[in-house]
CSV table of C-alpha atoms in Angstrom, one decimal:
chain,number,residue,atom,x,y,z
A,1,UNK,CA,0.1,5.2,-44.1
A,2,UNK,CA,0.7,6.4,-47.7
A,3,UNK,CA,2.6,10.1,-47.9
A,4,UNK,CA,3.1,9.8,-43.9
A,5,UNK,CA,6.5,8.4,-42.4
A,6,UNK,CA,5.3,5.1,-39.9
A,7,UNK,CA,6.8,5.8,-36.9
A,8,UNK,CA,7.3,3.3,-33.8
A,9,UNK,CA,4.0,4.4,-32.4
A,10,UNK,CA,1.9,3.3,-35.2
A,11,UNK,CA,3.9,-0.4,-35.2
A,12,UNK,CA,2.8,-0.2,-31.3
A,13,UNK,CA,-0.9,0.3,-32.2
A,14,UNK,CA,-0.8,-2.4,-35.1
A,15,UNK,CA,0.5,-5.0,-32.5
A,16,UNK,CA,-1.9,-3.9,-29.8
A,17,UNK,CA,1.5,-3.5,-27.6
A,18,UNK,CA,3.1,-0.6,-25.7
A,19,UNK,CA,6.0,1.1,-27.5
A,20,UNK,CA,8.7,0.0,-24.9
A,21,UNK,CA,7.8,-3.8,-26.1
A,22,UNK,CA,8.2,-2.9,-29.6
A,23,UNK,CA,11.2,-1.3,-28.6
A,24,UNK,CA,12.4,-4.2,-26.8
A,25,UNK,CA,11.2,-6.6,-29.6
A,26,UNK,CA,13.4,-5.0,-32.5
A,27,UNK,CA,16.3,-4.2,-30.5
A,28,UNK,CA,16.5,-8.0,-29.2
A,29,UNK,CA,16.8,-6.7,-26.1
A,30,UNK,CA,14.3,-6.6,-22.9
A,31,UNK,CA,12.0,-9.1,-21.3
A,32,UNK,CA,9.9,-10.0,-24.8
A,33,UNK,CA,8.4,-13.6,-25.2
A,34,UNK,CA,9.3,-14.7,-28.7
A,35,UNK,CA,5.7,-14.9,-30.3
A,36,UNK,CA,5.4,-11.7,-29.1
A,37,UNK,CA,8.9,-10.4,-30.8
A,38,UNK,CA,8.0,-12.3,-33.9
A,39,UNK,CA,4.5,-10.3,-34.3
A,40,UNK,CA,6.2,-7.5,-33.7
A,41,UNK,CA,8.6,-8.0,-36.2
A,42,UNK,CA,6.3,-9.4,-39.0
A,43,UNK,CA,3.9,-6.0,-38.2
A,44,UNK,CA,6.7,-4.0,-39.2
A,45,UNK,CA,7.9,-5.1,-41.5
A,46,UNK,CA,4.3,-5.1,-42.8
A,47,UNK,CA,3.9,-1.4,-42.4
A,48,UNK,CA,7.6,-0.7,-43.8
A,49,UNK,CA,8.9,0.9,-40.7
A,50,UNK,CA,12.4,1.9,-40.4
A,51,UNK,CA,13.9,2.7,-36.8
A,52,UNK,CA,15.0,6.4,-36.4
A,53,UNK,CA,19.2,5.7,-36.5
A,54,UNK,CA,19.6,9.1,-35.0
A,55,UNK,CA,16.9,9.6,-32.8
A,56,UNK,CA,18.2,6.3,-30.8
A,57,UNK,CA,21.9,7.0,-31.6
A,58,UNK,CA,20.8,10.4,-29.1
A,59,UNK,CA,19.8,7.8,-26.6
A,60,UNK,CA,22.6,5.2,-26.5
A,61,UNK,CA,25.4,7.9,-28.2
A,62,UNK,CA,25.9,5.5,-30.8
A,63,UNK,CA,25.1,5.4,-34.3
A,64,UNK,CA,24.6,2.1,-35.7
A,65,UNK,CA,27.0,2.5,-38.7
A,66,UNK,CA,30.1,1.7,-39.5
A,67,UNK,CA,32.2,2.8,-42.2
A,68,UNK,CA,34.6,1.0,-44.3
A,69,UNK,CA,37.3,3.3,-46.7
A,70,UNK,CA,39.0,1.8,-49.4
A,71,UNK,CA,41.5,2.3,-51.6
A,72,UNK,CA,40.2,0.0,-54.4
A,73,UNK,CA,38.4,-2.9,-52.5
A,74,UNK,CA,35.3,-1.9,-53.4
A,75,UNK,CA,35.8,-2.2,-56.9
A,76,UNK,CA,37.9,-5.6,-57.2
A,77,UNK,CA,36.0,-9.0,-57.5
A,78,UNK,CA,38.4,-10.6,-55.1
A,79,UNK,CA,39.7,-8.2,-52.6
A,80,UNK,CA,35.6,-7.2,-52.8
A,81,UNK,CA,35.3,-9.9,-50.6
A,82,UNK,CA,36.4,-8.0,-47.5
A,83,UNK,CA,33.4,-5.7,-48.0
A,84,UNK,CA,31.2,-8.8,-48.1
A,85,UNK,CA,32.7,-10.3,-45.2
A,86,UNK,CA,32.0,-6.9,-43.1
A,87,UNK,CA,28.9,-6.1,-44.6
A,88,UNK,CA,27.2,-9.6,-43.1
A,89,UNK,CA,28.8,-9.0,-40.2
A,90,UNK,CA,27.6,-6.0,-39.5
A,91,UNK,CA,24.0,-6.9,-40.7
A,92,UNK,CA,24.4,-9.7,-38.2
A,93,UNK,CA,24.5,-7.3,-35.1
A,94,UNK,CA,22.1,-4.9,-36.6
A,95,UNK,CA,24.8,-2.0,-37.8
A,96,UNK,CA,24.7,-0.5,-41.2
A,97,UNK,CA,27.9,-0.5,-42.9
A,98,UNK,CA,28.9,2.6,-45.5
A,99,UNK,CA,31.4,1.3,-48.0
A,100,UNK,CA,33.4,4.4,-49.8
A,101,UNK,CA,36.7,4.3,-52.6
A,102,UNK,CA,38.7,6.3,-52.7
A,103,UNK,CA,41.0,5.3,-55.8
A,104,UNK,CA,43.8,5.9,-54.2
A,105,UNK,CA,43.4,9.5,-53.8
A,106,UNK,CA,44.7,11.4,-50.4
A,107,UNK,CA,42.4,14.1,-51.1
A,108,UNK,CA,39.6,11.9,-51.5
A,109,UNK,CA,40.4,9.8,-49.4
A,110,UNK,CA,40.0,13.0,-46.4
A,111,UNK,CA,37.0,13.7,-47.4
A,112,UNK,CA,35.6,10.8,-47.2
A,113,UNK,CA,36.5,10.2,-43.8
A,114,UNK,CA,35.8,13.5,-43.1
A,115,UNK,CA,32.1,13.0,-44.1
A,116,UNK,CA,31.5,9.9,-42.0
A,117,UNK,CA,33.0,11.2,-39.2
A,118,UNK,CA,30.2,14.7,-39.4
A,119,UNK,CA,27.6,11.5,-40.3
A,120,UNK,CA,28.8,10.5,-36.2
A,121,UNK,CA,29.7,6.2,-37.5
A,122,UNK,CA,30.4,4.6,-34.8
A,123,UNK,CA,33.8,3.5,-35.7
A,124,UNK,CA,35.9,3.1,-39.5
A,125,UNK,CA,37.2,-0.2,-41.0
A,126,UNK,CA,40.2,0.7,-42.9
A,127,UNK,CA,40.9,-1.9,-45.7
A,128,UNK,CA,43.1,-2.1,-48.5
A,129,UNK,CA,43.7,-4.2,-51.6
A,130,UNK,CA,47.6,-5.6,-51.1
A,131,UNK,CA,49.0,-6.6,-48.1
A,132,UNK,CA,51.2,-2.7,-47.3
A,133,UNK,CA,51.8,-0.6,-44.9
A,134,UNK,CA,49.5,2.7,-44.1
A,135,UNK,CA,50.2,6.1,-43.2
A,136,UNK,CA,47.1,6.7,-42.2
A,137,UNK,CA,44.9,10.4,-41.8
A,138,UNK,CA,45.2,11.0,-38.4
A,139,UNK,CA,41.3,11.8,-38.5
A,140,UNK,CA,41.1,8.1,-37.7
A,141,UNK,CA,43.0,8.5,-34.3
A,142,UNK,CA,40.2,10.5,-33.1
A,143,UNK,CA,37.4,7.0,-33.1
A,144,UNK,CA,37.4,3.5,-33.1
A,145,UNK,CA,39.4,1.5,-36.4
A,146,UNK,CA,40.4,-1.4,-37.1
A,147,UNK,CA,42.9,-2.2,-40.0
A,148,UNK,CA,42.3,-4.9,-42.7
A,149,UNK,CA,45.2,-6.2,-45.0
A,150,UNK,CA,47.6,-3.2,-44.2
A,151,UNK,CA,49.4,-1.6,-40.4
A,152,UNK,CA,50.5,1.6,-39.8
A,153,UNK,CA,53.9,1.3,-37.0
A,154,UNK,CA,53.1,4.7,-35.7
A,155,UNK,CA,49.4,3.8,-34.9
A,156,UNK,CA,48.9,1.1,-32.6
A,157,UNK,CA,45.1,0.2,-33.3
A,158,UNK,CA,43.7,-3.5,-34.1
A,159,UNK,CA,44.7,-4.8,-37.5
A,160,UNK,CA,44.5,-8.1,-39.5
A,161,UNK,CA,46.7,-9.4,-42.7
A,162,UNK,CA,47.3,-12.1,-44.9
A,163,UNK,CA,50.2,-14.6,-42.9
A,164,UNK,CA,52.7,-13.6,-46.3
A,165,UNK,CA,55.6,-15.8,-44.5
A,166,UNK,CA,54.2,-19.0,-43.9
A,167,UNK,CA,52.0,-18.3,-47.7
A,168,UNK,CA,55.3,-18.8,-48.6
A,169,UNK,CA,56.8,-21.4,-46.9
A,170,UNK,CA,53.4,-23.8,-47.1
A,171,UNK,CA,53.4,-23.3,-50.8
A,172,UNK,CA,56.6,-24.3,-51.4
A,173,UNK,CA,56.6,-26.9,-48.8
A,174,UNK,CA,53.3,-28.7,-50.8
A,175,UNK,CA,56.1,-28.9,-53.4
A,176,UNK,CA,59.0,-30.1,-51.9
A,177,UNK,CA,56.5,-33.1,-50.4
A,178,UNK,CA,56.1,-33.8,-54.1
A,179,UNK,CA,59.4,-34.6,-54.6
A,180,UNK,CA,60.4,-31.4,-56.1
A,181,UNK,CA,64.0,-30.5,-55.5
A,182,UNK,CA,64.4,-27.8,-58.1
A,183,UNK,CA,61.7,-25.3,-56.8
A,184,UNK,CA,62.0,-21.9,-58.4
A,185,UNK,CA,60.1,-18.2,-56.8
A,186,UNK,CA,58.7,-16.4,-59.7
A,187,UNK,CA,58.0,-13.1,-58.2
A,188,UNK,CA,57.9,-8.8,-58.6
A,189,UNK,CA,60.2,-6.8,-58.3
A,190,UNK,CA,58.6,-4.2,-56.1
A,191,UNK,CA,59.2,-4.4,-52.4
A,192,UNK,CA,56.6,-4.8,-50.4
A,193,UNK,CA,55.2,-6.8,-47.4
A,194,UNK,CA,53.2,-9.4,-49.2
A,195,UNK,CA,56.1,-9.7,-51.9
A,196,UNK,CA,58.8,-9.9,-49.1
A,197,UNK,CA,57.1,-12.3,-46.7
A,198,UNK,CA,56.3,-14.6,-49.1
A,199,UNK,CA,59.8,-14.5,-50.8
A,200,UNK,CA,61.1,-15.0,-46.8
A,201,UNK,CA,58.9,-17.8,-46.6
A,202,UNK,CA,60.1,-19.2,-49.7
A,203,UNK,CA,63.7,-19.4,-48.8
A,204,UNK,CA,62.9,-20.7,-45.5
A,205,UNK,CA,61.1,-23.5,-46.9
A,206,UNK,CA,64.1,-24.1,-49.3
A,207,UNK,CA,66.5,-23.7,-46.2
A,208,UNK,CA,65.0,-26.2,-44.3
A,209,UNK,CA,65.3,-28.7,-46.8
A,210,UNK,CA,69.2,-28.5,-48.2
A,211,UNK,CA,67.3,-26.7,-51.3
A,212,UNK,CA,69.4,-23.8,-53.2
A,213,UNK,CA,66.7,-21.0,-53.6
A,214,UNK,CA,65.9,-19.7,-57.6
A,215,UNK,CA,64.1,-16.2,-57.6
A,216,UNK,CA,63.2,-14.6,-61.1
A,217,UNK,CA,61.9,-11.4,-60.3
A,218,UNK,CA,60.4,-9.1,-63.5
A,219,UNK,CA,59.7,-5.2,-63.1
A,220,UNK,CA,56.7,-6.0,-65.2
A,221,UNK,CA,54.3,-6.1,-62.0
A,222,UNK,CA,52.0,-9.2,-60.5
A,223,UNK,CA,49.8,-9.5,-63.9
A,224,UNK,CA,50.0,-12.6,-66.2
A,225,UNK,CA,52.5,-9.8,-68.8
A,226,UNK,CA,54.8,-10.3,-65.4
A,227,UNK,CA,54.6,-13.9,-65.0
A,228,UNK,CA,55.4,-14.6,-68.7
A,229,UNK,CA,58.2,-12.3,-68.7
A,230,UNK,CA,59.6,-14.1,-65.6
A,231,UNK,CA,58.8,-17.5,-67.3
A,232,UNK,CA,60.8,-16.6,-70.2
A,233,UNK,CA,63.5,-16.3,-67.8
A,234,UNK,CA,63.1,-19.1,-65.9
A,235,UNK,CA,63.1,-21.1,-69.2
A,236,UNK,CA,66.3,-20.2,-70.4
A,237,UNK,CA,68.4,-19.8,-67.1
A,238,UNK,CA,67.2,-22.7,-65.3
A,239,UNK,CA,65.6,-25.3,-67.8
A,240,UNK,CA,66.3,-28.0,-65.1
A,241,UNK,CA,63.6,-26.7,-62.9
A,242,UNK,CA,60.6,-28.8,-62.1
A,243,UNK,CA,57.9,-26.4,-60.0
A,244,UNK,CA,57.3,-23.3,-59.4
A,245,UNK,CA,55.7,-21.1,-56.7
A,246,UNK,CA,54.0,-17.7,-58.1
A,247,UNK,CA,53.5,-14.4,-56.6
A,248,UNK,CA,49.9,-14.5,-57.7
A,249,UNK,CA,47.6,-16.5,-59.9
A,250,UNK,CA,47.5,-14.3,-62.4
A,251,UNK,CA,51.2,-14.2,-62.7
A,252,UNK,CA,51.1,-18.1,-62.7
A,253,UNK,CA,48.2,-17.7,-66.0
A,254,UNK,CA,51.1,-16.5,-67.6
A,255,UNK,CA,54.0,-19.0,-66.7
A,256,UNK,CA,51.3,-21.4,-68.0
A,257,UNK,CA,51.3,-19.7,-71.4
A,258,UNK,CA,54.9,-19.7,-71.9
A,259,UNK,CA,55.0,-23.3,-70.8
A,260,UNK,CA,52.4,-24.2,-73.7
A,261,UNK,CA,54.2,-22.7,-76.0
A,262,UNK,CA,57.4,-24.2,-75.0
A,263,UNK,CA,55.6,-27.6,-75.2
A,264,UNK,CA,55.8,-27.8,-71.7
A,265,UNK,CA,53.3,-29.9,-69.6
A,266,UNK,CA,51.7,-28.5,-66.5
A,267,UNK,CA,52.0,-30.5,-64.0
A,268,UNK,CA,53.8,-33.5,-65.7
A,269,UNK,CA,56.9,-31.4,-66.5
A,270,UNK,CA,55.9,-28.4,-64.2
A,271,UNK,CA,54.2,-28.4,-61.3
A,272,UNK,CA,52.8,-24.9,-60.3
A,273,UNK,CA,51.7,-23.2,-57.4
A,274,UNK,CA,49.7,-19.7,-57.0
A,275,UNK,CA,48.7,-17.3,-54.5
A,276,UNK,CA,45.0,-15.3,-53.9
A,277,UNK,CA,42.3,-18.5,-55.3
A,278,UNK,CA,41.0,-16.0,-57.7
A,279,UNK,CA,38.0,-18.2,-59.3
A,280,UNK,CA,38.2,-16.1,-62.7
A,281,UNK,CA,42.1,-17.6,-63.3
A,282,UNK,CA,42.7,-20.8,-60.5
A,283,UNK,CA,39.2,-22.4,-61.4
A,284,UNK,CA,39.6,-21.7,-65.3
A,285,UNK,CA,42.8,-23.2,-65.9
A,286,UNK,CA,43.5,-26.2,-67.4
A,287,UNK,CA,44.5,-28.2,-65.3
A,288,UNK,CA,43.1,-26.2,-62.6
A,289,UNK,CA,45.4,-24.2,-60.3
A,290,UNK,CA,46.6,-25.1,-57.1
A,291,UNK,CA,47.1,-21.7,-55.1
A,292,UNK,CA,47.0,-20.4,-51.3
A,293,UNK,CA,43.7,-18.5,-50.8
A,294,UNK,CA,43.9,-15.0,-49.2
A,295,UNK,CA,41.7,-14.8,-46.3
A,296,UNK,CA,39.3,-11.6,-47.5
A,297,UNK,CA,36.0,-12.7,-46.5
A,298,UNK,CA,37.5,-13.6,-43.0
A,299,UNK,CA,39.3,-10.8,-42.5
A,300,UNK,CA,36.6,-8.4,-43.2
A,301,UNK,CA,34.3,-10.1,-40.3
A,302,UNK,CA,37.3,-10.1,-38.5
A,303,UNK,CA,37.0,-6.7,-38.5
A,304,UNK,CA,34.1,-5.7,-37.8
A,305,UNK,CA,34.3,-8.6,-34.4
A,306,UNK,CA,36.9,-6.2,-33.2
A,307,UNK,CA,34.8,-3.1,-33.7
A,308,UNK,CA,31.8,-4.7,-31.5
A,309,UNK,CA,35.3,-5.7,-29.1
A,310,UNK,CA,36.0,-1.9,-28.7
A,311,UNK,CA,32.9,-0.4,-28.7
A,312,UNK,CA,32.1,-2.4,-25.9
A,313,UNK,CA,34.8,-2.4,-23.9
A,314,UNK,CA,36.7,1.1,-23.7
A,315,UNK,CA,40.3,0.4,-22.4
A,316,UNK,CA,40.4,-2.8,-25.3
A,317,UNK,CA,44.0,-3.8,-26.3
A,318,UNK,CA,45.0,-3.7,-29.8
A,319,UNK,CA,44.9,-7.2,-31.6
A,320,UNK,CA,47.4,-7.9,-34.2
A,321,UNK,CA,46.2,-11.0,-36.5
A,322,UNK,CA,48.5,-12.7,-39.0
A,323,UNK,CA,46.1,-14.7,-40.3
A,324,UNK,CA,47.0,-18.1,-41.8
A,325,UNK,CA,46.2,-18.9,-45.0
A,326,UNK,CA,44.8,-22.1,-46.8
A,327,UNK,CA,46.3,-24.6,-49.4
A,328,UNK,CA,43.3,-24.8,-52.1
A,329,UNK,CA,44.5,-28.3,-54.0
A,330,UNK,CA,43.6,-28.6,-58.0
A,331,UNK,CA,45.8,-30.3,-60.0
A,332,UNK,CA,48.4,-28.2,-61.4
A,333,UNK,CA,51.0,-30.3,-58.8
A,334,UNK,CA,52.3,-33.3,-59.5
A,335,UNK,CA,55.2,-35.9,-58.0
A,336,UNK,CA,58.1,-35.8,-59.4
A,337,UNK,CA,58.5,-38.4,-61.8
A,338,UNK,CA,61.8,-40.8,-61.4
């Protein structure tokens, strides 16, 4: 077969079967018994055959592939995890998934989406990093998409994010069960809707318990330069505190720094909370860090289960998911002492 493309007739003669059964066999669908299928399959894969994507996208008016746009998923380890979570999704039903980033360019951004829709994808997966709202291209009215970790209010489509309310609330609650009366909020200062539901969950949890709420915000943005800059603050205006709930982990890598230096002991003086379960900071600290982990993996299957939901069924009602997130325990919390 070398220089010559192997097409589905010359798997059919290497099985000894008709082409409809080796249809039948690599689609998983049809009336194939399963030694039959697996010959087929191992044949194949033996001759390095590769279905024609357009030639049976003309047949059943679909594709196969999906694409996924990004602002900067692609390239972050953690947030990554939404493409991995779509990608073995998609593999799982057969579909190939296209993964572009756009950088947070508009322009870019267009063209991309532009491109897969002349490629004819079945449907788009529209992701971003943080938890914000979209105004989305309006290209993406025009076929199937499903939004991961952001919503637009003037598109009503299918869309998936992080529950930023109850992160909030179950992170300071895992403190207030410790005994800890004097929780501070160590957060940005840029609104947003993973910055404001968490801060809403905060106070709640506070509320509920007789508890005074103590935000330190810093304009110095969710990095650990932020969280040391709002652990300086903390230090000086409210030296009675005993835990803390972070915006982020890496904002909590920082509050751990000034605490060192202040001589300081997480968790026997401090106990400390985080938000994301990013391995590189809440698995490296010592001790390790307690944090909420944001559902990426899960969301981006999520995703790609609503795309099978509305390509199959063409009136499907938009599903709004506020997915709840997960209490990852190290030992950076302690009970209050006395």
């Amino acid at each position: 077969m070398s220089g010559k493309r192997v097409g589905i007739t010359d798997v059919a003669a290497a099985a000894g079967v008709s082409i409809t059964t080796v249809s039948h066999a690599l689609s998983g669908q049809g009336k194939v018994n399963d030694r039959t299928r697996q010959r087929v399959i191992d044949i194949a894969a033996e001759l390095g055959y590769a279905p024609n994507r357009l030639a049976s996208g003309l047949r059943s008016k679909r594709t196969g592939v999906i694409g996924l746009v990004s602002d900067e998923v692609a390239t972050t380890p953690f947030a990554g995890r939404i493409v991995l979570g779509a990608q073995e999704a998609a593999s799982d039903r057969g579909w190939l998934l296209v993964v572009v980033n756009s950088g947070n360019d508009r322009l870019i951004e267009q063209r991309q989406i532009d491109t897969l829709l002349a490629q004819q994808v079945d449907a788009i997966v529209y992701a971003t990093m943080y938890h914000r709202p979209s105004s989305l291209p309006a290209a993406l009215r025009t076929i199937p998409a499903v939004l991961v970790n952001t919503r637009d209010e003037g598109f009503d489509t299918s869309w998936i994010v992080p529950d930023s309310f109850n992160i909030g609330r179950d992170a300071t609650r895992h403190l207030i069960d410790h005994g800890h009366e004097r929780v501070a909020h160590l957060t940005i200062e840029q609104p947003g809707l993973g910055r404001d539901g968490r801060v809403d969950g905060y106070r709640a949890a506070m509320e509920e318990h007789g508890l005074s709420p103590i935000i330190v915000s810093t304009p110095e943005g969710a990095t650990a330069a932020g969280g040391r800059e709002a652990a300086e603050q903390l230090f000086e205006r409210h030296p009675d505190v005993t835990a803390a709930f972070c915006f982020n982990d890496q904002m909590a890598m920082g509050l751990y720094q000034v605490a060192a230096l202040r001589g300081v002991q997480v968790p026997d003086d401090l106990s400390v909370v985080g938000v994301d379960n990013l391995q590189l900071v809440a698995g490296a600290l010592l001790p390790g860090l307690t944090t909420i982990a944001l559902p990426h993996y899960e969301m981006g299957r999520w995703a790609i289960e609503q795309v099978e939901r509305l390509l199959e069924q063409e009136e499907a009602t938009p599903v709004h998911e506020r997915y709840r997130c997960e209490l990852v325990e190290r030992d950076s919390v302690a009970r209050l002492r006395g």
